[in-house]
Coordinates of C-alpha atoms in Angstrom, one line a residue:
X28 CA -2.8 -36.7 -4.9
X29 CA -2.0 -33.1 -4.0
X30 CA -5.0 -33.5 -1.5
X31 CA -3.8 -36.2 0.5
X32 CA -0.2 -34.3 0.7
X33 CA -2.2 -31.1 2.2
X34 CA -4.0 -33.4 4.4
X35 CA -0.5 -35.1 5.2
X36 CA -1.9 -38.4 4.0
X37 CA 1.3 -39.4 1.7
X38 CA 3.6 -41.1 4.2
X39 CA 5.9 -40.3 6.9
X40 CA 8.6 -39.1 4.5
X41 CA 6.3 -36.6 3.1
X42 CA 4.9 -35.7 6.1
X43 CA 8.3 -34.9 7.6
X44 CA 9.0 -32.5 5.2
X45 CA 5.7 -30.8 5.0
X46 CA 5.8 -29.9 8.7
X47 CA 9.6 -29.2 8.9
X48 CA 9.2 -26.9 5.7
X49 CA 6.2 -25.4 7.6
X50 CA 8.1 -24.5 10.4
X51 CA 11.2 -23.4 8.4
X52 CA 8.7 -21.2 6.4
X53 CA 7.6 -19.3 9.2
X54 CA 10.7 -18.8 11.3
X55 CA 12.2 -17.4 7.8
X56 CA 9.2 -15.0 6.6
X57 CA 9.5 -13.8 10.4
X58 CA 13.1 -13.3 11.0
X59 CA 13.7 -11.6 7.0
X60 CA 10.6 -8.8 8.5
X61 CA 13.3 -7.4 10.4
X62 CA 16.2 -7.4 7.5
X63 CA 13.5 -5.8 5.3
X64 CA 12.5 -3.4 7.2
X65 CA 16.3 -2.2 8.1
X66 CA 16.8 -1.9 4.2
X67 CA 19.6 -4.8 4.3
X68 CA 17.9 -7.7 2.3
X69 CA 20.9 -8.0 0.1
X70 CA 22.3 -9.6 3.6
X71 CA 20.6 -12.8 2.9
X72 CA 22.4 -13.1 -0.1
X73 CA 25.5 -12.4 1.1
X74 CA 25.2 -14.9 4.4
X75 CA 23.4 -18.0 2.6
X76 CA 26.0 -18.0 -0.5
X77 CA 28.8 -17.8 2.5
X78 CA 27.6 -21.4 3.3
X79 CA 28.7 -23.0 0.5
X80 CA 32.6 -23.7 1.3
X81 CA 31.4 -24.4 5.0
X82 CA 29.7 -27.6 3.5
X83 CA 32.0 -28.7 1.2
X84 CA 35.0 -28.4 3.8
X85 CA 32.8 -29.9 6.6
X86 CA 32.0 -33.0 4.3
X87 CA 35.5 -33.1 3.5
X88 CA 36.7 -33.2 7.1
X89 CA 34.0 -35.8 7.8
X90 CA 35.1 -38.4 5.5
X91 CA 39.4 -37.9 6.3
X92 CA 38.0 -38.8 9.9
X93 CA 36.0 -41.7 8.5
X94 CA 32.7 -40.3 9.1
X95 CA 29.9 -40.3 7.4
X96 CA 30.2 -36.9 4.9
X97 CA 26.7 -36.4 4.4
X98 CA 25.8 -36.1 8.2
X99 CA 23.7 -33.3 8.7
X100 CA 24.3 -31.8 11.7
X101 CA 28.4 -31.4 10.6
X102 CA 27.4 -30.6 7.5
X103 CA 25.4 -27.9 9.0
X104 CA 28.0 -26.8 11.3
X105 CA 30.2 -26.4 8.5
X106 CA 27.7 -24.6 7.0
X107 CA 27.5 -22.2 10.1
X108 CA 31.1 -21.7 11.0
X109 CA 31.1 -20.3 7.1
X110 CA 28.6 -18.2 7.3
X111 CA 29.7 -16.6 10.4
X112 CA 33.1 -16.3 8.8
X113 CA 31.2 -14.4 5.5
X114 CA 29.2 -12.3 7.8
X115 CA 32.3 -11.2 9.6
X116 CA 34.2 -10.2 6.3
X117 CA 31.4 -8.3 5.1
X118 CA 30.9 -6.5 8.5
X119 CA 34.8 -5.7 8.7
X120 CA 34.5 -4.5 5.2
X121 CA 32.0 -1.9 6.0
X122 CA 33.1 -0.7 9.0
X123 CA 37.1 -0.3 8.2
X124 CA 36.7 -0.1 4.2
X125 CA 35.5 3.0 2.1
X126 CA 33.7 0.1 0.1
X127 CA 29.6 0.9 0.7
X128 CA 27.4 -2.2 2.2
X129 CA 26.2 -3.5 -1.1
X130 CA 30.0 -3.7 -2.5
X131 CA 31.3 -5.6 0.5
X132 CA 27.9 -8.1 0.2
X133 CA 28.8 -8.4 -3.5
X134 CA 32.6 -9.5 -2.6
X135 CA 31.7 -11.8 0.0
X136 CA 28.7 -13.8 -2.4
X137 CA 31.2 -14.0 -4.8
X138 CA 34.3 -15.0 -3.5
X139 CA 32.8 -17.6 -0.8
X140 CA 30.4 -18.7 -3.4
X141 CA 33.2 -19.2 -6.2
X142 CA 35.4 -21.3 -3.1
X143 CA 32.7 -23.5 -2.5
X144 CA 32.2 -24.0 -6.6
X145 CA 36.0 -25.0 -6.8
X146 CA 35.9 -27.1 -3.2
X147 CA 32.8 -29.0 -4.2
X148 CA 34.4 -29.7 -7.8
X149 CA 37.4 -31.4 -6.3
X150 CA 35.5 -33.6 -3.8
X151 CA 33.7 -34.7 -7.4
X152 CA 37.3 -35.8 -8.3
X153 CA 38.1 -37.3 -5.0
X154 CA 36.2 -40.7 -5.5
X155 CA 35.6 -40.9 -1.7
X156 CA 32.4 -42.6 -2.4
X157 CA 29.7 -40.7 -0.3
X158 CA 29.9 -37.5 -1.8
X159 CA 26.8 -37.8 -4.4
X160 CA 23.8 -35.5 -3.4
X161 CA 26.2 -32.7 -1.6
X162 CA 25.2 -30.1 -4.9
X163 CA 21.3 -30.5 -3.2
X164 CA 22.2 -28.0 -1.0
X165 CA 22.3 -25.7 -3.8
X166 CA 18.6 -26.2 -4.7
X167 CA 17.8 -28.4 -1.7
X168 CA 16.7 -31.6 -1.5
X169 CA 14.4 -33.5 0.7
X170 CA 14.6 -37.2 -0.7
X171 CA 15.3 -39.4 1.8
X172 CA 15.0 -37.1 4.8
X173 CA 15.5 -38.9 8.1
X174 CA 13.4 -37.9 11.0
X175 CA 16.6 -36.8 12.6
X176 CA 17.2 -34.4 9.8
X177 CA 13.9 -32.8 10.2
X178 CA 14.1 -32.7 14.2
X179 CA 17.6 -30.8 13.8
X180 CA 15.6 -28.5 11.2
X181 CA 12.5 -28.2 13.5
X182 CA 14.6 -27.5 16.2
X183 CA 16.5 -25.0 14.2
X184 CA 13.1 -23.2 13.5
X185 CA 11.8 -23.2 16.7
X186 CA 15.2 -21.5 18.4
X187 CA 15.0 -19.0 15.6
X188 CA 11.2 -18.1 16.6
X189 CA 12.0 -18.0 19.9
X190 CA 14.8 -15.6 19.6
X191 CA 12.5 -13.2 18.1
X192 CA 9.8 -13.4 20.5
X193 CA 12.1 -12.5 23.5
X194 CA 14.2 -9.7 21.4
X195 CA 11.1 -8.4 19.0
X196 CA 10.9 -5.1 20.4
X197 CA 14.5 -3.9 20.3
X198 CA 15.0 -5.3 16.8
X199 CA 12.0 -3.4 15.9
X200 CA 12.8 -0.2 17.2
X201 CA 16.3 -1.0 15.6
X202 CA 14.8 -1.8 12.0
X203 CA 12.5 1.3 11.6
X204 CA 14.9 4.0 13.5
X205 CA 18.4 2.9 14.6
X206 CA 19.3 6.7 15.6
X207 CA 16.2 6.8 17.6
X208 CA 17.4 3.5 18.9
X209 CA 20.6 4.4 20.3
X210 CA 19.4 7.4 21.6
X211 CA 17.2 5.3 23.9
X212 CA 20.4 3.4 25.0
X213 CA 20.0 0.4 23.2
X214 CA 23.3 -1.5 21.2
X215 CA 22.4 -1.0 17.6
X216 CA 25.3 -2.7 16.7
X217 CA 24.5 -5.6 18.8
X218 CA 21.2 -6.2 17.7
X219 CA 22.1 -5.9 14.1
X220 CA 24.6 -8.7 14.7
X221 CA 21.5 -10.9 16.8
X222 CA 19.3 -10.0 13.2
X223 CA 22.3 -11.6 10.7
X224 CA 22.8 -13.9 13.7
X225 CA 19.0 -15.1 13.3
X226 CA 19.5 -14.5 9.4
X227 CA 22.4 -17.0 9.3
X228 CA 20.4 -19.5 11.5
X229 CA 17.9 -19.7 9.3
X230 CA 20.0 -20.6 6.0
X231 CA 22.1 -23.0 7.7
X232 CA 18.5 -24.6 8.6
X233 CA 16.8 -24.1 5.6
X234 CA 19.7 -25.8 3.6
X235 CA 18.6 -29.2 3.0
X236 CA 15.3 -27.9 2.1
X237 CA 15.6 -24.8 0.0
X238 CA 18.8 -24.8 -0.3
X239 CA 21.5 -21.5 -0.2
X240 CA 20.4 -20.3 -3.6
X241 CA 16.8 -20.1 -2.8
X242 CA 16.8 -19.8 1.0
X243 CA 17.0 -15.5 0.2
X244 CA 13.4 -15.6 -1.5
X245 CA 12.4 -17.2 1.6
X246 CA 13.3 -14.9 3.7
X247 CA 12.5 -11.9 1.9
X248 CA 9.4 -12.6 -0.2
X249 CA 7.2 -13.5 3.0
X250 CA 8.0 -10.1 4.2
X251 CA 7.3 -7.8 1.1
X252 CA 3.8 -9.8 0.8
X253 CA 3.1 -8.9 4.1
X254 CA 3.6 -5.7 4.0
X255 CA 0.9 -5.4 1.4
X256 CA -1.7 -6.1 4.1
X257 CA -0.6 -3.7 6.9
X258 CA 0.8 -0.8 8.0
X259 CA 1.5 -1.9 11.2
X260 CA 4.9 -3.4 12.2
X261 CA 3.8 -6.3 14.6
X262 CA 1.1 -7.2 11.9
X263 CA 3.4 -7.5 9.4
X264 CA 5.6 -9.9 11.0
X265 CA 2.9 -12.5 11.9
X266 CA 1.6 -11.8 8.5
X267 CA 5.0 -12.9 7.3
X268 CA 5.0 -15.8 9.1
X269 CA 2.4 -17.2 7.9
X270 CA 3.1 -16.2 4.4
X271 CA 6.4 -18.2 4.8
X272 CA 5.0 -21.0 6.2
X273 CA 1.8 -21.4 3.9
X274 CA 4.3 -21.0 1.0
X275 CA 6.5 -23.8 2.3
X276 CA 3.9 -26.4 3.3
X277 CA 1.8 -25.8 0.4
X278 CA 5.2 -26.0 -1.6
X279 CA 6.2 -28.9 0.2
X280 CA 3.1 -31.0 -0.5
X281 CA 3.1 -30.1 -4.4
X282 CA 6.6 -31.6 -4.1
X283 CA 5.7 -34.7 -3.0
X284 CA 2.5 -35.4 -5.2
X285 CA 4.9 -34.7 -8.0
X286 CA 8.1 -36.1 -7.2
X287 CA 10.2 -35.1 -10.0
X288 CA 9.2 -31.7 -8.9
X289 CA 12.2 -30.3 -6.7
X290 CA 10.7 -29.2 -3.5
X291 CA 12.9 -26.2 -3.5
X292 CA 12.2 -24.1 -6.2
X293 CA 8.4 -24.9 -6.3
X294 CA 8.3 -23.3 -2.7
X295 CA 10.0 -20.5 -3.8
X296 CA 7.3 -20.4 -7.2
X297 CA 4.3 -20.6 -4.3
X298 CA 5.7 -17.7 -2.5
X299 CA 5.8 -15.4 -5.4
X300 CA 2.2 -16.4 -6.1
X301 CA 1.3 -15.2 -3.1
X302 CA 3.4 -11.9 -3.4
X303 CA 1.7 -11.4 -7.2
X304 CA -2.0 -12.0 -5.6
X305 CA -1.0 -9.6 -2.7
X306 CA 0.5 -7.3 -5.1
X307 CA -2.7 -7.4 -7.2
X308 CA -5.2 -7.6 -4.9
X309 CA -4.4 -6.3 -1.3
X310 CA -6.5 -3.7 -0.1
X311 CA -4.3 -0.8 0.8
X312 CA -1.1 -1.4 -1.2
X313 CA -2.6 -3.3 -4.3
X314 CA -2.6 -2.4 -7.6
X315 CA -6.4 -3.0 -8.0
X316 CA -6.6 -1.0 -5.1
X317 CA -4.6 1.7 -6.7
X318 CA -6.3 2.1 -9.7
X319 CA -9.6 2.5 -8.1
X320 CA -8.7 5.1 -6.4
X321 CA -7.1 6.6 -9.1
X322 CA -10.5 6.2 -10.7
X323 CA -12.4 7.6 -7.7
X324 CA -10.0 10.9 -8.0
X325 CA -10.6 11.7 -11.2
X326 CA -14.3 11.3 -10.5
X327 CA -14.3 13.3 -8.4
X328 CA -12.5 15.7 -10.5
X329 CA -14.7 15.9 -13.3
X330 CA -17.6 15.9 -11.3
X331 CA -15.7 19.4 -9.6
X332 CA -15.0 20.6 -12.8
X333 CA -18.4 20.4 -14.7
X334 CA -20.3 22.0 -11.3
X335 CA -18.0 24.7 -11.8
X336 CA -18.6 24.7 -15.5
X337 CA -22.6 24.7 -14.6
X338 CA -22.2 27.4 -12.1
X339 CA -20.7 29.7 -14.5
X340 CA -22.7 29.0 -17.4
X341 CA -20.0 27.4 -19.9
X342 CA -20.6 24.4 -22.0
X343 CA -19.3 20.8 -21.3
X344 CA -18.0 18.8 -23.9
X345 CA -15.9 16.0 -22.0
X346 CA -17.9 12.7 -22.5
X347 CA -17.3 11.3 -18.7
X348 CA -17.8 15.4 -17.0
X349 CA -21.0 14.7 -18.8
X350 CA -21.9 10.9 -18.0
X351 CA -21.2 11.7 -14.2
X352 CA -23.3 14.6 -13.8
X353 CA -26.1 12.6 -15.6
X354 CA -25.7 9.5 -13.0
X355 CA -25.7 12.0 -10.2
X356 CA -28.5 13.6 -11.4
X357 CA -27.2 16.8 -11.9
X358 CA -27.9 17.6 -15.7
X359 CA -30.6 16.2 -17.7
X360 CA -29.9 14.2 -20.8
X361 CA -29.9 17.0 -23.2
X362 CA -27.1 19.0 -20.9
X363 CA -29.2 20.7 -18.6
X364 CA -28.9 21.3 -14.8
X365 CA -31.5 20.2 -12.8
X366 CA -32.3 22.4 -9.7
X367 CA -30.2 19.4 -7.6
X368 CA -27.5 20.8 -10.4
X369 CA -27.5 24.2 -10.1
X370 CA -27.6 24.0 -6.2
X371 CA -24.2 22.1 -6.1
X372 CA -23.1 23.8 -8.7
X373 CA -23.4 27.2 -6.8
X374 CA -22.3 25.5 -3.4
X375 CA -19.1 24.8 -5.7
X376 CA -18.8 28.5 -6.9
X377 CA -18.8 29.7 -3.5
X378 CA -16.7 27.2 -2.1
X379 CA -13.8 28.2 -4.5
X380 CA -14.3 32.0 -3.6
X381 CA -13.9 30.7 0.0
X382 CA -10.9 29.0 -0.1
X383 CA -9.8 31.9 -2.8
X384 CA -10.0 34.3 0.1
X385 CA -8.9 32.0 2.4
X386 CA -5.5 31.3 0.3
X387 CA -4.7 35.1 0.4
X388 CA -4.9 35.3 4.2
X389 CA -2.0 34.4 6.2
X390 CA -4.5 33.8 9.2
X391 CA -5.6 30.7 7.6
X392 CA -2.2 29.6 6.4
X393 CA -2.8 26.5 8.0
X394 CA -6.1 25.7 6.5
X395 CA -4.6 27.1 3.1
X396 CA -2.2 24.6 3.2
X397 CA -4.9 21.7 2.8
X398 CA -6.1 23.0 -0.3
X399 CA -6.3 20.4 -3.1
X400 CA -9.3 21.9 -5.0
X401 CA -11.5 18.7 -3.7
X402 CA -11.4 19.2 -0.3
X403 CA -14.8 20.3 1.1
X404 CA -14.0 23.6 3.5
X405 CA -16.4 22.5 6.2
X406 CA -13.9 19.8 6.9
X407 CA -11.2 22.5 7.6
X408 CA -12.9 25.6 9.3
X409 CA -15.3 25.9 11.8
X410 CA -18.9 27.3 10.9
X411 CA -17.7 31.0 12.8
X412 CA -14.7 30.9 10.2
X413 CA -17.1 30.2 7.4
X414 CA -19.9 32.7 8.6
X415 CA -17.0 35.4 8.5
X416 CA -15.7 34.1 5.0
X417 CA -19.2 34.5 4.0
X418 CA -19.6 38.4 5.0
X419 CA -16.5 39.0 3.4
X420 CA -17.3 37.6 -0.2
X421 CA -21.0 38.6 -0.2
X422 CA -24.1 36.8 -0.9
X423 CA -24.3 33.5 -3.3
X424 CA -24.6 33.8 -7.1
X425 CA -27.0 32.4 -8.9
X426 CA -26.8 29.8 -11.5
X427 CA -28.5 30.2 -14.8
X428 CA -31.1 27.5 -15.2
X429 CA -29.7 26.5 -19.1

């Protein structure tokens, strides 16, 4: 079953929102990269919680004109005209208010968010007939989803990516270094409006299928996954892109080979899995990645530390020191250095009373500076610089063979 959803062998229904959720997906993981970046992720919450009362009122307005309250393109408008409304607040808040960013976003959620509660509860009470299924755009819901629904959604998307594509540069520049932005001439504040601009696109899109609760974690999961992978900045938002829009399809067709399973929520659950896998498993940033090289270092410690225990003749009683000079072949089984041994272990004696001497001079501040006690020297100075070390310490010591 879950096959022939992937393979979009389910229907036309399912296959409408597999590909509108696809495209949804990527325009979201794409246009959070920016908000992520900028530090300002707590924006999403802010603008998709803000839709709320723009729906309710919109459906409201529909129906006293004898419309049909559940079309989605007003309800969508609504939904837009609210957010744009929320945005504003929470801009004017920062910018004329002592209140800091996070306390504005936090009045703005909770105020738009507890008007939309109160207006959705009286159209409940209203008995106009066409208001069931208006709470799915808390959660989303993709049940019965026209193929004009999904056009407005995939055209939605597709505006939202190509915004990005024309404007990626500025926003970048903006995200990583606004003072370095306006320095070059470019309208900071402008562009930060374009990004919540782009932001609030793409919950009043991703309404009907995430819904304004869940719409943040698509936005802003995609992104953090991403940057798991790369350091780079264009990397990372084509990463996020298709993070967002893996998650969605892949969440989309679970959805419809289970359909008591809200289609929502279970994208949002195949995101996080892949954030944990990145998280666990990417090969820069992971976790697995970090422990080995934690491991590595304090291999490399030990094995430092029991050459310079060899090279002065004291005894080593840590089990791994041991076990590592063993495997390298170093000592013998009963403790022993091996010639190998005692030739790294007086290379590592005479390193330390090289970058000893080297630590006291200020004419190799800079090369003092790198010392971390691992470092090999001839990385650092050149073999004139060494030669000269060399005449200053003396000649090499010998290690005692037991």
């Amino acid at each position: 079953m879950l096959m022939d959803a992937l393979f979009l062998q389910l229907g036309y229904n399912a296959t409408l929102v597999s590909l509108g959720a696809a495209l949804l997906g990527a325009a979201a993981g794409i246009t959070g990269t920016f908000l992520f970046l900028r530090k300002r992720a707590l924006v999403c919450d802010a603008v998709s919680h803000a839709t709320l009362p723009g729906v309710a009122i919109a459906f409201l307005v529909m129906v006293f004109l004898g419309g049909d309250g559940r079309n989605l393109a007003g309800l969508l408008l609504g939904s837009a005209l609210s957010a744009a409304l929320g945005l504003w607040c929470m801009n004017w808040l920062t910018r004329n208010t002592r209140l800091a960013e996070d306390a504005a976003i936090g009045a703005v959620l909770s105020v738009f968010f507890g008007l939309g509660i109160v207006l959705l509860t009286v159209i409940q009470t209203l008995g106009v007939g066409r208001q069931a299924g208006l709470e799915g755009f808390l959660l989303g819901s993709t049940a019965g989803m026209l193929f004009s629904d999904a056009m407005i959604i995939a055209a939605g998307s597709a505006a939202a990516l190509l915004v990005i594509l024309l404007t990626r540069r500025p926003m970048m520049m903006v995200a990583f270094d606004p003072e370095y932005a306006a320095a070059r001439g470019l309208p900071v504040h402008r562009i930060d409006l374009l990004m919540m601009g782009l932001v609030m696109a793409v919950t009043v899109v991703g309404l009907k299928i995430v819904g304004l609760i869940l719409i943040v974690a698509l936005l802003i999961i995609p992104a953090v996954t991403a940057r798991f992978w790369t350091e780079r900045s264009d990397r990372v938002v084509v990463y996020a892109g298709l993070a967002g829009g893996a998650s969605a399809y892949v969440g989309a067709a679970i959805s419809a080979s289970a359909p008591n399973l809200p289609t929502g929520p279970i994208i949002v659950l195949v995101s996080f899995v892949l954030f944990a896998l990145s998280l666990l498993f990417a090969p820069g940033r992971g976790v697995l990645a970090a422990v080995l090289r934690h491991q590595r270092f304090q291999r490399r410690v030990h094995l430092r530390q029991g050459l310079l225990a060899l090279a002065q003749g004291q005894p080593i009683y840590e089990p791994l020191t041991l076990r590592l000079l063993r495997r390298a072949g170093l000592v013998r089984a009963d403790g022993v250095a091996t010639d190998k041994g005692r030739a790294r272990a007086a290379k590592a004696l005479r390193d330390e009373k090289r970058w000893e001497l080297v630590r006291s001079d200020l004419a190799h501040e800079a090369a003092a500076a790198l010392y971390d006690g691992l470092r090999e020297i001839e990385t650092v100075l050149t073999r004139d610089q060494i030669s000269e070390i060399d005449r200053r310490i003396g000649g090499p010591q010998e290690v005692p063979a037991g």
